[in-house]
Short mmCIF file of C-alpha atoms and ligand atoms in Angstrom, two decimals:
data_model
loop_
_atom_site.label_atom_id
_atom_site.label_comp_id
_atom_site.label_asym_id
_atom_site.label_seq_id
_atom_site.Cartn_x
_atom_site.Cartn_y
_atom_site.Cartn_z
CA MET A 1 142.00 146.34 185.06
CA LYS A 2 143.83 147.85 182.13
CA PRO A 3 144.43 145.67 179.06
CA ASN A 4 147.72 143.79 178.92
CA HIS A 5 147.75 143.47 175.13
CA ILE A 6 146.28 146.03 172.72
CA ALA A 7 146.04 145.42 168.96
CA ILE A 8 145.29 148.26 166.56
CA ILE A 9 144.00 148.43 162.99
CA MET A 10 145.24 151.87 161.95
CA ASP A 11 142.75 152.97 159.31
CA GLY A 12 141.92 156.29 157.68
CA ASN A 13 145.23 157.78 156.51
CA GLY A 14 144.00 158.21 152.94
CA ARG A 15 140.70 159.85 153.90
CA TRP A 16 142.43 162.16 156.34
CA ALA A 17 144.81 163.35 153.62
CA GLU A 18 141.91 163.82 151.22
CA ASN A 19 140.07 165.91 153.83
CA CYS A 20 143.18 168.11 154.00
CA GLY A 21 143.25 168.38 150.21
CA LYS A 22 146.56 166.47 150.07
CA GLY A 23 147.83 163.21 148.55
CA ARG A 24 147.83 159.82 150.32
CA LYS A 25 151.56 160.16 151.05
CA PHE A 26 150.80 163.01 153.43
CA GLY A 27 148.25 160.83 155.24
CA HIS A 28 150.63 157.90 155.66
CA GLN A 29 153.40 160.20 156.91
CA LYS A 30 151.06 161.64 159.52
CA GLY A 31 149.89 158.09 160.27
CA ALA A 32 153.47 157.09 161.05
CA LYS A 33 153.67 160.00 163.51
CA SER A 34 150.48 158.81 165.20
CA ALA A 35 151.95 155.32 165.49
CA ARG A 36 155.07 156.78 167.11
CA GLU A 37 153.00 158.69 169.69
CA VAL A 38 150.82 155.68 170.47
CA VAL A 39 153.83 153.40 171.00
CA ARG A 40 155.30 155.92 173.45
CA TYR A 41 152.05 156.47 175.30
CA ILE A 42 151.20 152.77 175.59
CA GLY A 43 154.71 152.10 176.85
CA SER A 44 154.33 154.85 179.47
CA LEU A 45 151.05 153.29 180.68
CA GLY A 46 152.88 150.07 181.49
CA ILE A 47 150.86 148.02 179.00
CA GLU A 48 152.96 145.00 178.11
CA TYR A 49 152.02 144.16 174.51
CA LEU A 50 151.08 146.25 171.47
CA THR A 51 150.40 144.83 168.00
CA LEU A 52 150.00 147.23 165.06
CA TYR A 53 148.54 146.31 161.65
CA ALA A 54 150.78 148.26 159.29
CA PHE A 55 150.37 146.38 155.97
CA SER A 56 148.05 143.51 155.14
CA THR A 57 148.46 140.81 152.51
CA GLU A 58 145.50 142.48 150.76
CA ASN A 59 147.35 145.84 150.71
CA TRP A 60 149.61 144.40 147.96
CA GLY A 61 146.60 145.05 145.70
CA ARG A 62 146.96 148.84 146.06
CA PRO A 63 148.52 150.83 143.21
CA ILE A 64 152.25 150.06 142.97
CA LYS A 65 153.10 153.69 143.67
CA GLU A 66 151.33 153.57 147.04
CA VAL A 67 152.83 150.17 147.91
CA ASN A 68 156.33 151.50 147.19
CA LEU A 69 155.61 154.62 149.18
CA LEU A 70 154.49 152.57 152.19
CA MET A 71 157.53 150.29 152.00
CA SER A 72 159.88 153.31 151.87
CA LEU A 73 158.01 154.82 154.81
CA PHE A 74 158.45 151.64 156.88
CA ILE A 75 162.20 151.65 156.18
CA GLU A 76 162.45 155.37 156.95
CA THR A 77 160.42 155.08 160.16
CA LEU A 78 162.45 152.13 161.36
CA ASP A 79 165.73 153.97 160.66
CA LEU A 80 164.44 157.01 162.49
CA GLU A 81 162.93 155.29 165.52
CA ILE A 82 165.00 152.21 166.25
CA THR A 83 167.59 153.84 168.54
CA ASP A 84 164.90 155.55 170.55
CA LEU A 85 162.80 152.40 170.79
CA ASN A 86 165.84 150.49 172.00
CA ASP A 87 166.71 153.21 174.54
CA ASN A 88 163.14 152.91 175.81
CA ASN A 89 163.58 149.17 176.33
CA VAL A 90 161.02 148.28 173.61
CA LYS A 91 161.31 144.78 172.16
CA ILE A 92 160.22 144.88 168.52
CA LYS A 93 159.20 142.00 166.31
CA PHE A 94 157.63 141.82 162.90
CA ILE A 95 154.87 139.40 162.00
CA GLY A 96 153.85 138.48 158.47
CA ASP A 97 155.17 136.93 155.29
CA ARG A 98 158.75 138.21 155.03
CA SER A 99 159.35 136.27 151.85
CA SER A 100 157.16 138.83 150.07
CA LEU A 101 159.19 141.83 151.32
CA LYS A 102 162.23 143.44 149.69
CA ASP A 103 165.60 142.19 150.95
CA SER A 104 166.60 145.65 152.14
CA LEU A 105 163.52 145.84 154.37
CA VAL A 106 163.94 142.29 155.67
CA LYS A 107 167.55 143.11 156.63
CA LYS A 108 166.41 146.16 158.62
CA ILE A 109 163.67 144.16 160.29
CA GLU A 110 166.10 141.43 161.34
CA LYS A 111 168.60 143.99 162.60
CA ALA A 112 165.94 145.73 164.69
CA GLU A 113 164.74 142.45 166.16
CA ILE A 114 168.26 141.37 167.07
CA LEU A 115 169.11 144.76 168.58
CA THR A 116 166.06 144.75 170.88
CA THR A 117 165.78 141.03 171.57
CA THR A 118 166.72 141.19 175.26
CA ASN A 119 164.66 144.31 176.04
CA GLN A 120 162.14 143.85 178.82
CA GLY A 121 159.79 146.79 178.22
CA LEU A 122 156.88 147.05 175.77
CA LYS A 123 156.64 144.08 173.38
CA LEU A 124 155.80 145.74 170.08
CA SER A 125 154.72 143.56 167.16
CA VAL A 126 154.35 145.19 163.76
CA ALA A 127 152.26 143.29 161.23
CA LEU A 128 153.79 143.74 157.75
CA ALA A 129 152.54 141.70 154.78
CA TYR A 130 150.35 140.01 157.36
CA GLY A 131 147.04 138.20 156.95
CA GLY A 132 145.20 136.20 159.59
CA ARG A 133 144.40 133.39 157.15
CA TRP A 134 148.02 133.28 155.96
CA ASP A 135 149.12 133.07 159.62
CA ILE A 136 146.85 130.07 160.26
CA ILE A 137 147.96 128.25 157.11
CA ASN A 138 151.61 129.01 157.83
CA ALA A 139 151.24 127.61 161.35
CA ALA A 140 149.58 124.47 159.98
CA LYS A 141 152.44 124.01 157.49
CA ASN A 142 155.04 124.38 160.25
CA ILE A 143 153.27 121.81 162.40
CA LEU A 144 153.06 119.41 159.45
CA LYS A 145 156.80 119.77 158.89
CA LYS A 146 157.39 118.87 162.55
CA ILE A 147 155.08 115.88 162.27
CA LYS A 148 157.02 114.71 159.21
CA LYS A 149 160.27 114.95 161.16
CA SER A 150 158.60 113.10 164.06
CA GLU A 151 159.17 116.09 166.33
CA VAL A 152 155.43 116.30 166.98
CA ASN A 153 152.88 113.57 167.34
CA PRO A 154 149.52 114.35 165.62
CA SER A 155 147.72 113.47 168.85
CA ASP A 156 149.69 116.27 170.59
CA LEU A 157 147.99 118.90 168.44
CA ASP A 158 145.84 121.10 170.64
CA GLU A 159 144.99 124.81 170.92
CA LYS A 160 148.14 125.54 172.92
CA LEU A 161 150.47 123.96 170.37
CA PHE A 162 148.63 125.59 167.49
CA SER A 163 148.72 129.04 169.16
CA SER A 164 152.43 128.76 169.78
CA SER A 165 152.97 128.07 166.06
CA LEU A 166 151.25 131.32 165.04
CA GLN A 167 153.17 134.51 164.37
CA LEU A 168 152.44 136.00 167.80
CA GLY A 169 153.77 132.79 169.31
CA GLY A 170 154.06 133.01 173.06
CA ASN A 171 152.31 136.40 173.35
CA PRO A 172 149.01 136.37 175.19
CA ASP A 173 145.94 137.03 173.02
CA PRO A 174 144.97 140.71 172.64
CA ASP A 175 142.58 141.91 175.35
CA LEU A 176 141.46 144.89 173.31
CA LEU A 177 141.36 145.44 169.54
CA ILE A 178 140.96 149.03 168.39
CA ARG A 179 140.03 149.94 164.81
CA THR A 180 140.04 153.57 163.74
CA GLY A 181 138.52 155.04 160.59
CA GLY A 182 134.88 154.10 161.09
CA GLU A 183 134.73 150.63 159.52
CA ARG A 184 133.45 147.83 161.71
CA ARG A 185 135.34 144.83 160.42
CA ILE A 186 138.45 142.79 161.22
CA SER A 187 140.02 142.79 157.73
CA ASN A 188 141.93 139.52 158.18
CA PHE A 189 143.86 140.64 161.27
CA LEU A 190 144.84 138.11 163.97
CA LEU A 191 141.83 135.87 163.29
CA TRP A 192 142.79 133.08 165.67
CA ASN A 193 144.07 135.34 168.46
CA ILE A 194 141.00 137.56 168.82
CA ALA A 195 138.49 134.83 169.67
CA TYR A 196 137.70 136.52 173.03
CA THR A 197 139.13 139.99 172.43
CA GLU A 198 137.01 143.04 173.22
CA LEU A 199 136.41 145.03 170.01
CA TYR A 200 136.43 148.83 169.96
CA PHE A 201 135.61 150.81 166.83
CA ASP A 202 136.40 154.51 166.67
CA ASP A 203 135.33 156.85 163.86
CA VAL A 204 138.46 158.99 164.29
CA LEU A 205 140.86 158.75 161.33
CA TRP A 206 144.22 157.27 162.32
CA PRO A 207 146.34 160.43 161.81
CA GLU A 208 144.10 162.15 164.38
CA PHE A 209 144.09 159.33 166.92
CA SER A 210 145.25 160.91 170.18
CA LYS A 211 146.05 159.96 173.78
CA ASN A 212 142.50 160.97 174.59
CA ASN A 213 141.08 158.49 172.04
CA LEU A 214 143.25 155.76 173.49
CA ASP A 215 142.16 156.62 177.04
CA GLN A 216 138.52 156.29 175.90
CA ALA A 217 139.21 152.88 174.37
CA ILE A 218 140.85 151.73 177.61
CA GLU A 219 137.89 153.04 179.64
CA PHE A 220 135.55 151.06 177.34
CA TYR A 221 137.66 147.97 178.01
CA LYS A 222 137.59 148.46 181.77
CA GLU A 223 133.78 148.47 181.72
CA ARG A 224 133.55 145.13 179.93
CA LYS A 225 132.81 141.96 181.86
CA ARG A 226 134.86 139.22 180.25
CA ARG A 227 133.15 135.88 180.60
CA TYR A 228 134.93 133.79 177.95
CA GLY A 229 131.66 132.01 177.23
CA LYS A 230 131.12 131.16 180.89
CA ASN A 231 128.09 132.38 182.78
CA VAL A 232 129.98 134.05 185.67
C1 FPP B 1 145.37 152.80 156.62
O1 FPP B 1 145.06 153.95 155.93
C2 FPP B 1 146.75 152.59 156.92
C3 FPP B 1 147.61 151.72 156.28
C4 FPP B 1 147.38 151.09 154.98
C5 FPP B 1 148.81 151.31 156.92
C6 FPP B 1 149.89 152.29 156.92
C7 FPP B 1 150.17 152.67 158.30
C8 FPP B 1 150.98 153.64 158.60
C9 FPP B 1 151.70 154.43 157.58
C10 FPP B 1 151.24 153.92 159.99
C11 FPP B 1 152.67 153.71 160.25
C12 FPP B 1 152.95 152.50 160.94
C13 FPP B 1 154.20 152.11 161.24
C14 FPP B 1 154.40 150.93 162.10
C15 FPP B 1 155.39 152.83 160.75
P1 FPP B 1 144.28 153.79 154.56
O2 FPP B 1 145.24 154.09 153.48
O3 FPP B 1 143.63 152.46 154.48
O4 FPP B 1 143.20 154.91 154.72
P2 FPP B 1 141.80 155.04 153.96
O5 FPP B 1 140.96 153.90 154.45
O6 FPP B 1 141.31 156.35 154.45
O7 FPP B 1 142.10 155.01 152.51
#
């Protein structure tokens, strides 16, 4: 069976640009093009959920020039793609700490979410200013607020309630997590949600990630036997 939810850590833009003898901006621009192609292709395969790690809480530690460049690129890409995404029935949502983003970006994000809210096609989540640990703490805080208001009883707290309080909310957990760029780590992405996710690491740098690379990742997934800790 093909995966129903794919999550991707898009890594290697900087190294790709360096290999081309260009600056990091060039790499991120090409990375945005790769993301565009992957969204289209995954949508065409009938996969229901895609979650992309675009900017982590740790990425704030990059030089200010690169952070600003990435933020401008997100705004630009959203402006450029939103009509097409909507026409293709994609429902977009952003996960992460919006309070840390510029107002102009938050406005665009909200507008895009509202525009596509009733779409029934691919559910695309873009992680911006996102960290898995932040997500867990944020969920805990939200549950505590509900307990304080007597909307939730502490004895009601279980995995289901906790999951629904996380940023991905009602989405099923990812079946397959792909990381490009050769590193074999999770880098604080979706920590709770990937408890039983199949992990696929590809050495290809993100700007060069192609349909063929994605097909290979899906083939890898299809060969896995998912036991969820059970001996079946
Ligand atoms: C990793 O490359 C990529 C990022 C920091 C995220 C930026 C992602 C994009 C620009 C893709 C566009 C996505 C959307 C949704 C518009 P890196 O800089 O860490 O590469 P390096 O490890 O080679 O330095």
